[in-house]
Short mmCIF file of C-alpha atoms in Angstrom, two decimals:
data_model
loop_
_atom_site.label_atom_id
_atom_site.label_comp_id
_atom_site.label_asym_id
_atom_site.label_seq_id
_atom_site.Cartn_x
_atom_site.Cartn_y
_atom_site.Cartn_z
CA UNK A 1 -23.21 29.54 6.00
CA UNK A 2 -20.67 26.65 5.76
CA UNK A 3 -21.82 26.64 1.87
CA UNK A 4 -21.58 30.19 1.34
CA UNK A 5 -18.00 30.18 2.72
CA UNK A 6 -17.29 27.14 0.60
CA UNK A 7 -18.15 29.11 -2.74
CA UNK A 8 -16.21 32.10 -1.72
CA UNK A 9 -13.21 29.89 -1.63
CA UNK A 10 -13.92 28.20 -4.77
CA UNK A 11 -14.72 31.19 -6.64
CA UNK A 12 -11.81 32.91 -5.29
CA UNK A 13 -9.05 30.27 -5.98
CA UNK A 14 -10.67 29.60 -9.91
CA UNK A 15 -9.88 33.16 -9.87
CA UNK A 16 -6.56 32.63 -8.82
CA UNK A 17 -6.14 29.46 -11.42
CA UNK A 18 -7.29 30.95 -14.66
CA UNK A 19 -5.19 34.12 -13.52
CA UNK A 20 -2.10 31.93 -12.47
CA UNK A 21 -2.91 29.15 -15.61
CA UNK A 22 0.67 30.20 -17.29
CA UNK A 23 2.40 29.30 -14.37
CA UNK A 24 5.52 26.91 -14.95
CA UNK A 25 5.04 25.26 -11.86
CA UNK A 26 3.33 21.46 -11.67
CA UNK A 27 0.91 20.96 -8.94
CA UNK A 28 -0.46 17.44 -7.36
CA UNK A 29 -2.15 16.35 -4.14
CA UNK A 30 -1.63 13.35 -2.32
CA UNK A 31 -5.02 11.96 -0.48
CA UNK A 32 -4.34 9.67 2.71
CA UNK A 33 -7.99 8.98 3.80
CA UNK A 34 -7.92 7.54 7.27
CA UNK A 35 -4.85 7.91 7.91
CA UNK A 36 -2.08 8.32 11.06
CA UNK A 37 1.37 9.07 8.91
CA UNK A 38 4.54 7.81 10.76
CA UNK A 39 8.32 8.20 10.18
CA UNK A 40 7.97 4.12 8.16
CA UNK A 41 5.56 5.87 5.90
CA UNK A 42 8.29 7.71 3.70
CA UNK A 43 9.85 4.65 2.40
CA UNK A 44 6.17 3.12 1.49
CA UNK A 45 3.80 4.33 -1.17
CA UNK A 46 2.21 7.00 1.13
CA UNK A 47 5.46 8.97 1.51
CA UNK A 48 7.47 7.56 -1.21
CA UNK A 49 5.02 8.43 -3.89
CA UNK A 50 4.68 12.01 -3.05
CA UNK A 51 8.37 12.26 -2.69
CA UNK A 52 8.71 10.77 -5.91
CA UNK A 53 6.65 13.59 -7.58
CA UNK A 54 8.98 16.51 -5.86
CA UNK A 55 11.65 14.61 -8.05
CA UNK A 56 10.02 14.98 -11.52
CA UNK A 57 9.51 19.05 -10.50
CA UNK A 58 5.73 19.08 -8.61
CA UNK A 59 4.73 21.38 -5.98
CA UNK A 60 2.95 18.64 -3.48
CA UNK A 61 0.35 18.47 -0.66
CA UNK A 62 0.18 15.92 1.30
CA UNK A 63 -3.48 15.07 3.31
CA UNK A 64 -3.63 12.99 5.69
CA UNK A 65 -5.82 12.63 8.88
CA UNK A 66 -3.09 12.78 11.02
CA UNK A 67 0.64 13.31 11.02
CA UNK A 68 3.22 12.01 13.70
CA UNK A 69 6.32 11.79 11.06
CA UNK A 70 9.18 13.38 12.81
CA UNK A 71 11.02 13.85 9.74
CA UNK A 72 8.99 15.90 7.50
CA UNK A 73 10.66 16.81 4.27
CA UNK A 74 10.96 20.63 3.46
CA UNK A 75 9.51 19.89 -0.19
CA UNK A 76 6.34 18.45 1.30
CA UNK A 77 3.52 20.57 2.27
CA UNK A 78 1.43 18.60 5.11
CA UNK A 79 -2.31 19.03 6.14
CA UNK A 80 -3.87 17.11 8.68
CA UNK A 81 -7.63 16.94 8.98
CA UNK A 82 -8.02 15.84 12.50
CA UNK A 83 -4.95 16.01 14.11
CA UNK A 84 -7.08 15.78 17.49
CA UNK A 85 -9.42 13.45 16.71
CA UNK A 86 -9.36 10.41 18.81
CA UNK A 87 -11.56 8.37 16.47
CA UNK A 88 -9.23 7.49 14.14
CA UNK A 89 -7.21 5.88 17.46
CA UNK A 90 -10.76 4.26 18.43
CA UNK A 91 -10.40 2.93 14.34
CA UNK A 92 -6.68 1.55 14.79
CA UNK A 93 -7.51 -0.13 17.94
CA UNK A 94 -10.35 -1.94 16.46
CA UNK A 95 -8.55 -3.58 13.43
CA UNK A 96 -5.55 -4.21 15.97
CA UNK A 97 -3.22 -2.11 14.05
CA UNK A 98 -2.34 1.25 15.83
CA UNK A 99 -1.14 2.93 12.44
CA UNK A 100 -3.27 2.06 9.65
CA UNK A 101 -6.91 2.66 8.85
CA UNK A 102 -9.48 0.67 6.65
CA UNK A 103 -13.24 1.10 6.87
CA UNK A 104 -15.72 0.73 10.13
CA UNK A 105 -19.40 0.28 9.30
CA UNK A 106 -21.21 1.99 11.86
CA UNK A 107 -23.23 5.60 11.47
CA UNK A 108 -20.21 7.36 13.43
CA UNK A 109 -17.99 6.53 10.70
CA UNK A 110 -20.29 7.74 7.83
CA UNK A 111 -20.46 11.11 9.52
CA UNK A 112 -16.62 11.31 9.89
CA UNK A 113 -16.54 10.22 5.80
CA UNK A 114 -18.45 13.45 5.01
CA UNK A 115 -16.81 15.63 7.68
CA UNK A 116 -13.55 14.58 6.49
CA UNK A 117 -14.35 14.71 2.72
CA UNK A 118 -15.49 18.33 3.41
CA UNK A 119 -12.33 19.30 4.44
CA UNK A 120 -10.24 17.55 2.06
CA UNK A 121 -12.44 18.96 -0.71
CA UNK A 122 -11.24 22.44 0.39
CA UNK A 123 -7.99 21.64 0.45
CA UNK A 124 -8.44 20.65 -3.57
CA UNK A 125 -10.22 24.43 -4.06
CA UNK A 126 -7.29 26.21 -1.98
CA UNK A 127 -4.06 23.92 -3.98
CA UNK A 128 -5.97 23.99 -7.39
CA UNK A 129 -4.00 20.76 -8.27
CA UNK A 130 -3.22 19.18 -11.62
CA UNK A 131 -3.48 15.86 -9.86
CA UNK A 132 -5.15 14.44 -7.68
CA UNK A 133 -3.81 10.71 -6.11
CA UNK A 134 -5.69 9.21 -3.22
CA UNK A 135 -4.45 6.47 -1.41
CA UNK A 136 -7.51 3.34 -1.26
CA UNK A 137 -10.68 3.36 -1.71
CA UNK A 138 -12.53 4.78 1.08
CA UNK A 139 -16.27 6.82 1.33
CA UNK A 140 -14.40 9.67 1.64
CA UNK A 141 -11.97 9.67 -1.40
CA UNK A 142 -15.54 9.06 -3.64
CA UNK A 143 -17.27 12.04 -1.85
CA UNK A 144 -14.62 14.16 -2.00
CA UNK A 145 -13.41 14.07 -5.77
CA UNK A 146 -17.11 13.46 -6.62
CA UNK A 147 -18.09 16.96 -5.48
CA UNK A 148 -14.96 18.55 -6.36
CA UNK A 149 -15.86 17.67 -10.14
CA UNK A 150 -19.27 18.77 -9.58
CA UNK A 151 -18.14 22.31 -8.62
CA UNK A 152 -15.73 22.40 -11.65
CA UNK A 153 -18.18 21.50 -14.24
CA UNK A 154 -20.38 23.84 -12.76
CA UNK A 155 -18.29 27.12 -12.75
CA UNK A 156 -16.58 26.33 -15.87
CA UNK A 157 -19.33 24.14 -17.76
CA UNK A 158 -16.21 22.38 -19.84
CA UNK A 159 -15.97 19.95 -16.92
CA UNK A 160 -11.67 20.58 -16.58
CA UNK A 161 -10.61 20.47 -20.44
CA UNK A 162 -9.69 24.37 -20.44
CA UNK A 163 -6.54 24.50 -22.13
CA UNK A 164 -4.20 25.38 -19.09
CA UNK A 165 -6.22 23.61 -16.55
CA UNK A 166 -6.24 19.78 -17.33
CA UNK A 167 -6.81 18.15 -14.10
CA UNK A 168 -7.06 14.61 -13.37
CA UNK A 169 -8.25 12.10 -10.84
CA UNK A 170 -6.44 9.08 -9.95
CA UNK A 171 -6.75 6.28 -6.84
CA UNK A 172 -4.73 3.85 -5.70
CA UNK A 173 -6.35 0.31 -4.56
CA UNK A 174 -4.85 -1.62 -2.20
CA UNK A 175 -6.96 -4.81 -3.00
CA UNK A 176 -6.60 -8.41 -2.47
CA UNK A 177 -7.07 -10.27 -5.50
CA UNK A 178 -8.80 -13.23 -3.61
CA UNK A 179 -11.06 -11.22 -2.13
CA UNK A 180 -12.83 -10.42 -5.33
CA UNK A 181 -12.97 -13.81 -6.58
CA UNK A 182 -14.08 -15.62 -3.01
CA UNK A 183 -17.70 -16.73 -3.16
CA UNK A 184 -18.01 -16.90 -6.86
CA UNK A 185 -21.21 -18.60 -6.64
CA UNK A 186 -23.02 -15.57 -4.58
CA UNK A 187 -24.31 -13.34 -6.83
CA UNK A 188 -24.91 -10.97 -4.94
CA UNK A 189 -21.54 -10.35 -4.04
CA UNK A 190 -20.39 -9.89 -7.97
CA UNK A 191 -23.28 -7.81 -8.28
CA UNK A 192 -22.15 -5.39 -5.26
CA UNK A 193 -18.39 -5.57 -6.48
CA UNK A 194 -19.38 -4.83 -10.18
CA UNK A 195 -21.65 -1.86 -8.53
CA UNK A 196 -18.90 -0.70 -6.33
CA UNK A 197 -15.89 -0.65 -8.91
CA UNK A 198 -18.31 0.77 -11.30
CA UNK A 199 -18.72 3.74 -9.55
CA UNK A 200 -14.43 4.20 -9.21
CA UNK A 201 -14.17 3.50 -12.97
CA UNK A 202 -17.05 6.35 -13.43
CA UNK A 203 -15.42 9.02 -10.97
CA UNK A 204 -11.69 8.48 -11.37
CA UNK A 205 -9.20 8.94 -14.87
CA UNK A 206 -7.80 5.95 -13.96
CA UNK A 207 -7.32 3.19 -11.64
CA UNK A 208 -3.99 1.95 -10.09
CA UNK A 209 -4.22 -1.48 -8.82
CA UNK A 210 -0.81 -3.35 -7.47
CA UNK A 211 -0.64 -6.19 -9.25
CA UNK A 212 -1.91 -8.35 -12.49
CA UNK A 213 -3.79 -10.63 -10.14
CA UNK A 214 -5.83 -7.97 -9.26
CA UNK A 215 -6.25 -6.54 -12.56
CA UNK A 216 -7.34 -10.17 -13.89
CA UNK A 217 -9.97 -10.50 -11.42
CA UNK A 218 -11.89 -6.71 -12.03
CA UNK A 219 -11.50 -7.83 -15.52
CA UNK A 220 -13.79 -10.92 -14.70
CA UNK A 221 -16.95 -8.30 -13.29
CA UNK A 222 -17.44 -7.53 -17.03
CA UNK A 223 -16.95 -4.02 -17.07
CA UNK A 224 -16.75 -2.49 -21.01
CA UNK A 225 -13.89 -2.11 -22.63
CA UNK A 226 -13.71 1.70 -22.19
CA UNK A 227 -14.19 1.43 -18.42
CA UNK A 228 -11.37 -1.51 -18.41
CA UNK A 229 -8.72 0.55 -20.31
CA UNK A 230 -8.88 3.12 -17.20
CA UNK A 231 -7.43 0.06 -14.98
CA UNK A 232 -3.56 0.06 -14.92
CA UNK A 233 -1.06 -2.01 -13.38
CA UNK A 234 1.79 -0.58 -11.04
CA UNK A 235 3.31 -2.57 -8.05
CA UNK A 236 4.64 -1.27 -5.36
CA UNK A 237 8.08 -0.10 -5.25
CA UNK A 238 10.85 0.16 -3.06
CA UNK A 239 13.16 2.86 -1.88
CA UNK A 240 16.65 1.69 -3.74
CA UNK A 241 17.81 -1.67 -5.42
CA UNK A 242 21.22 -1.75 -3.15
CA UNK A 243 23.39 -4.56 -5.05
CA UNK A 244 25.11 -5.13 -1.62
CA UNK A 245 25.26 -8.78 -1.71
CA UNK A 246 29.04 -8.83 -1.66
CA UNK A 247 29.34 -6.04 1.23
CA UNK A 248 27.72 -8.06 3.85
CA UNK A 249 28.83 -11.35 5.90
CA UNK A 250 25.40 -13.09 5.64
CA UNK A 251 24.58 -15.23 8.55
CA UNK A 252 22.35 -18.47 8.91
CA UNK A 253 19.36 -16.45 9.15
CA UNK A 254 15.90 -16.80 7.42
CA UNK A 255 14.12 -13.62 8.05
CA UNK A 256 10.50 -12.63 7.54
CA UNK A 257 8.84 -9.27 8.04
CA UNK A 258 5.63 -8.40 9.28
CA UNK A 259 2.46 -7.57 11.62
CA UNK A 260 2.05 -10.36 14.27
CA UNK A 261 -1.29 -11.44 13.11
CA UNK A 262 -3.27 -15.07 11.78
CA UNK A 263 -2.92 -13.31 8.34
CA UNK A 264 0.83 -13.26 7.94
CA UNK A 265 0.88 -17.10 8.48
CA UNK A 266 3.88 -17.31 11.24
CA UNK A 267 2.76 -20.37 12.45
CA UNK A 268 3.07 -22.17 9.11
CA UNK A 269 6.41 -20.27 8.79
CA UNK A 270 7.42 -21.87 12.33
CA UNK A 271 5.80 -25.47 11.72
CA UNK A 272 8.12 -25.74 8.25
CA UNK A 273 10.71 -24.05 9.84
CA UNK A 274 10.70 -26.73 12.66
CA UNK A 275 11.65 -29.31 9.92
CA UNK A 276 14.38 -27.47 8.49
CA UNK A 277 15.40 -27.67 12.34
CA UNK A 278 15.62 -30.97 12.56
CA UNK A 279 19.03 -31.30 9.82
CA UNK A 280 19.89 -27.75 10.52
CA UNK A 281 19.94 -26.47 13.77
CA UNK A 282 22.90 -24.19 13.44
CA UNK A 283 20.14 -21.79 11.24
CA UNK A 284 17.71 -19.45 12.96
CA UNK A 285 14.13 -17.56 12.16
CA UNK A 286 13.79 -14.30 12.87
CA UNK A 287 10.86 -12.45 12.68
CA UNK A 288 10.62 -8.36 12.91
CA UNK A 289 7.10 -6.99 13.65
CA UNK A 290 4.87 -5.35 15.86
CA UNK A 291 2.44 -7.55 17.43
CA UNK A 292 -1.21 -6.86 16.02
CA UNK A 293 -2.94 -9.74 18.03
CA UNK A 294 -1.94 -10.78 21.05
CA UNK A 295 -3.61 -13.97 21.12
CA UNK A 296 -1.93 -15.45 18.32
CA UNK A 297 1.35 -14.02 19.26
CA UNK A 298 0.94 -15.88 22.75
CA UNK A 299 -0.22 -18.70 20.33
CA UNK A 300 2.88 -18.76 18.46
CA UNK A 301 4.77 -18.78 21.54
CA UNK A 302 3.25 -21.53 23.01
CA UNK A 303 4.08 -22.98 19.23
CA UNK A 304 7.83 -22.32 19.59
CA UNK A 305 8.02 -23.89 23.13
CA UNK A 306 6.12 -26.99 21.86
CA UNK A 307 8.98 -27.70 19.19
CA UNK A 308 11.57 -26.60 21.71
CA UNK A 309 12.88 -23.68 19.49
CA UNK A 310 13.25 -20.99 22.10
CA UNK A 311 17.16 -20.93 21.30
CA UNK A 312 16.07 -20.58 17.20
CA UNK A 313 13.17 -18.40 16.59
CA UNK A 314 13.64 -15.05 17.87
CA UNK A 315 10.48 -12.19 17.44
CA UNK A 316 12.11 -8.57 17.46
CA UNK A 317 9.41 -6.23 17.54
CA UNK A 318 8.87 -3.63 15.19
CA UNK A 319 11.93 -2.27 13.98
CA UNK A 320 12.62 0.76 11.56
CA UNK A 321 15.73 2.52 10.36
CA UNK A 322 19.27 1.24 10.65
CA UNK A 323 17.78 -1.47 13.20
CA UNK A 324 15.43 -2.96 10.58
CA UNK A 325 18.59 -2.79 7.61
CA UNK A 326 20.52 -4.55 9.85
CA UNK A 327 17.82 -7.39 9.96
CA UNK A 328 18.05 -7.58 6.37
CA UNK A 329 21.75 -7.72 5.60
CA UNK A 330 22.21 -10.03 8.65
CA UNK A 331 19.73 -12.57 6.93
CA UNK A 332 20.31 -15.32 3.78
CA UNK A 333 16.85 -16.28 3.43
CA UNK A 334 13.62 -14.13 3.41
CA UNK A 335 9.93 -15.82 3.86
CA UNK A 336 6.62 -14.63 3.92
CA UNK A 337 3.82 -16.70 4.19
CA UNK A 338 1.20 -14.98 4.40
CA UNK A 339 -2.61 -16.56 4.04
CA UNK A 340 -3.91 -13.32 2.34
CA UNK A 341 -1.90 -10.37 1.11
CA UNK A 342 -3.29 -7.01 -1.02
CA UNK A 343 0.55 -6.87 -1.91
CA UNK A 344 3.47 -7.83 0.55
CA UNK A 345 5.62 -4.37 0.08
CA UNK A 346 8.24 -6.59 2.27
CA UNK A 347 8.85 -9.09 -0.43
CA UNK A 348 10.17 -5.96 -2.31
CA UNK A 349 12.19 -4.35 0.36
CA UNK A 350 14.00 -8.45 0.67
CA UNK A 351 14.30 -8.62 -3.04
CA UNK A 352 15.42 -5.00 -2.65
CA UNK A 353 18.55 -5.96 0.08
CA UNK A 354 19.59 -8.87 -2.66
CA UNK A 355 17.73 -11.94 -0.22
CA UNK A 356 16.24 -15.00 -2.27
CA UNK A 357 12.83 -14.97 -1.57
CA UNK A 358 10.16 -17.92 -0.45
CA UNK A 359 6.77 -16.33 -0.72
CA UNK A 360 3.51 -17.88 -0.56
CA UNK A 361 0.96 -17.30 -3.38
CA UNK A 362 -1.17 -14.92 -1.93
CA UNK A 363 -1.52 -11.09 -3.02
CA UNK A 364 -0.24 -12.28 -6.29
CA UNK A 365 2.72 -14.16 -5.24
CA UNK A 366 2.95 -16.34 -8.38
CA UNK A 367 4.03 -12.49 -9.91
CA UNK A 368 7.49 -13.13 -8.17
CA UNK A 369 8.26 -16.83 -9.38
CA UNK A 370 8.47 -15.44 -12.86
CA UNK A 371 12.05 -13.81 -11.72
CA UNK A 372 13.57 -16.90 -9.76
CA UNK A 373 11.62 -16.59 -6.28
CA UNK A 374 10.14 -19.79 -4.95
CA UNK A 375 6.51 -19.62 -4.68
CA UNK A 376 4.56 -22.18 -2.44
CA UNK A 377 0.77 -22.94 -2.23
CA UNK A 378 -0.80 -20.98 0.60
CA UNK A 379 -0.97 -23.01 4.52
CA UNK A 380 1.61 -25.55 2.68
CA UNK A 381 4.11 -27.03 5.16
CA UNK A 382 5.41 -29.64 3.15
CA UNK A 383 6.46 -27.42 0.56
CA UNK A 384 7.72 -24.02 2.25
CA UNK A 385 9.87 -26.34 4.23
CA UNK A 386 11.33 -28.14 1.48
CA UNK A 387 12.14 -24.44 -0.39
CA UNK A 388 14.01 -23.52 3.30
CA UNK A 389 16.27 -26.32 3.04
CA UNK A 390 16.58 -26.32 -1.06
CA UNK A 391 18.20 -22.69 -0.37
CA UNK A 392 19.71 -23.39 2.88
CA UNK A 393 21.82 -26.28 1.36
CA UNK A 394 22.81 -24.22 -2.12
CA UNK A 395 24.39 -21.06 -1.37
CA UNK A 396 25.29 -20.75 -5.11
CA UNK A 397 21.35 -20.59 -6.32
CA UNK A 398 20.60 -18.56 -3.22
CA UNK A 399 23.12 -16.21 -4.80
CA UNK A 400 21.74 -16.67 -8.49
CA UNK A 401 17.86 -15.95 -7.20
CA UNK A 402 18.87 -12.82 -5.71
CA UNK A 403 20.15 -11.00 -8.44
CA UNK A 404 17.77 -12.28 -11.00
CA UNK A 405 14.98 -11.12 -8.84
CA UNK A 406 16.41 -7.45 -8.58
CA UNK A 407 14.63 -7.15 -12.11
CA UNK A 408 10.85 -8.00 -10.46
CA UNK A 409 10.61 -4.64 -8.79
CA UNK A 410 10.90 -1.14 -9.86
CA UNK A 411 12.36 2.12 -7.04
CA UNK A 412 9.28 4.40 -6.00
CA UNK A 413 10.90 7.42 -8.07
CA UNK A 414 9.86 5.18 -11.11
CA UNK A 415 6.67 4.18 -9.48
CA UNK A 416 5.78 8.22 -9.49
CA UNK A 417 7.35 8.68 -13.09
CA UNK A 418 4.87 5.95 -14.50
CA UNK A 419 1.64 7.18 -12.33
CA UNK A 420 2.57 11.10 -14.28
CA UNK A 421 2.99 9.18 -17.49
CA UNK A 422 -0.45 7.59 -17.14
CA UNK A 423 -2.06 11.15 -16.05
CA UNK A 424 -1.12 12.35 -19.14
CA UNK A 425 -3.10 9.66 -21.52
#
């Protein structure tokens, strides 16, 4: 029955297309797998992107699993697949991170992949988009776009290339670089990665990945040369470039951003910040983020105590809006030092607000020290505390590394612009 009704909306909505094919308007859908959608999500790639498109003149849907965003814009059309379903909840509280999803291996979680790829594929028969952009790399973005292709080449046996009804299939990867190169002695691994990207490269026009790093290391699993030209480079972006530095009184603040977890690498952040204590203890750390393990946070307080900095290091919470701006044009220094990183969108919003930037090398940090930021080896102590007090004692090259840096990132309306250029190659 459920199949029947599935090819009456199909068949009814090809209808629809070939009728409507003429049309002057630009269609694209925007596929959040996973996914609970907060206010925060506008100004990152899940809400800037699709804003970005309403820009350059597209009608677009939004998907996502479920949306809380109090501020929904009128050009955005929103559908949420489960907006009661507690599992995805069950899913956030598991990775410690009550707003963002990534995968759970257990048999309840392959059902919810189909049930959820069921209903996003109708959602691509009802829009009839042009594009199609998911967001990661989940079972259900495969399943979905797999089967939606299926049903195409089947009812119009010219699989999309109908003059008037070009559609095309693109995903975002949010990956690691490290964690496609780690164990490069198992083969098994680089067989399963090859196996796994193989099957993206197959399905999807093309394949965004964040950074070069990334790019590099897919290049290594030896796909051909065809299958490689479908991987493209496009980092994140950030919401404006504000060339501020003159408007604010910056204070003796090094700032960093981010979940409270092992990952993000605050204790090495407060172990080198201890030394800079030590010849500067007029300076403070402050760090804005939502704790994501509680253990380590109680760990890093412990940590602070230990070095008697309770009167230096200060942890805000999570902080959004005007509150988190403030953070950022209150600050002189920004750090993140994080063990492991797919990206580190907060290095952009810093470089963004004009801060010089000390960044460790993971998620492709090394990108950034071509533009003036100071990149240190990852867990390094030594080093990230002898960047803090290189900047903290020269104002004048804390100044210089700001602007030159303004040139390493790009706004999200251009991130969109370059995603529609590459849907058109």
């Amino acid at each position: 029955m459920k199949l029947r009704k599935l090819k009456t909306i199909f068949t009814y909505n090809l209808n629809e297309m070939v009728k409507d094919k003429n049309s002057e308007h630009k269609t694209m859908i925007f596929f959040w797998p996973r996914s609970i959608f907060i206010d925060v999500e506008w100004k990152k790639d899940p809400g800037a992107i699709p804003l970005g498109f309403t820009k350059l003149g597209y009608k677009v849907t939004l998907i996502v699993g479920k949306m809380e965003s109090t501020n929904i814009p009128p050009s955005i059309k929103v559908i949420e697949l489960d907006p009661n379903n507690s599992y995805l909840y069950e899913l956030a509280e598991k990775f410690n991170n009550p707003k963002y999803i990534i995968k759970y291996k257990k048999l309840r979680s392959l059902i919810y992949s189909i049930k959820e790829s069921v209903k996003a594929l109708k959602v691509f028969i009802r829009e009839d988009p042009s594009i199609i952009l998911i967001e990661h790399n989940t079972l259900s973005s495969f399943i979905s776009v797999i089967i939606y292709k299926f049903l195409i080449f089947f009812k119009t046996k010219i699989f999309m290339k109908k003059k008037g009804n070009e559609k095309r299939f693109l995903i975002k990867l949010d990956i690691d670089p490290e964690d496609i190169k780690r164990d490069p002695k198992n083969k098994g691994i680089k067989e399963f990665l090859f196996y796994f990207f193989l099957l993206f490269l197959l399905i999807f026009d093309k394949i965004i990945v964040e950074s070069s790093c990334t790019y590099n290391e897919l290049s290594k699993l030896n796909f051909s040369q065809k299958l490689l030209k479908k991987l493209v480079v496009i980092p994140n972006g950030c919401n404006t470039k504000d060339n501020k530095i003159n408007k604010y009184i910056r204070k003796k603040i090094i700032l960093s951003v981010g979940r409270i977890t092992a990952q993000k690498g605050f204790d090495i952040l407060i172990k080198s910040f201890q030394k800079v204590h030590m010849s500067h203890s007029d300076w403070q750390l402050r760090v804005v983020g939502p704790v994501g393990d509680q253990a380590y946070y109680d760990q890093l307080k412990n940590l602070i105590k230990s070095y008697n900095l309770e009167a230096s290091v200060f942890f805000t919470g999570g902080l959004y809006g005007d509150d988190l701006e403030n953070e950022y044009n209150n600050a002189s220094i920004f750090a993140l030092l994080s063990r492991w990183e797919s990206y580190g969108i907060v290095r952009n919003e810093a470089i963004a607000h004009e801060l010089p930037l000390i960044t460790s090398e993971a998620g492709c940090g090394i990108y950034f020290k071509n533009y003036g930021s100071i990149v240190v080896p990852i867990e390094n102590i030594e080093k990230s505390a002898e960047a803090m007090l290189k900047l903290i004692e020269n104002p004048e090259l804390r100044e210089k590394i700001s602007k030159s840096q303004l040139s390493a990132i790009i706004t999200y309306d251009e991130v969109a612009r370059k995603i529609e250029n590459i849907s058109k190659l």
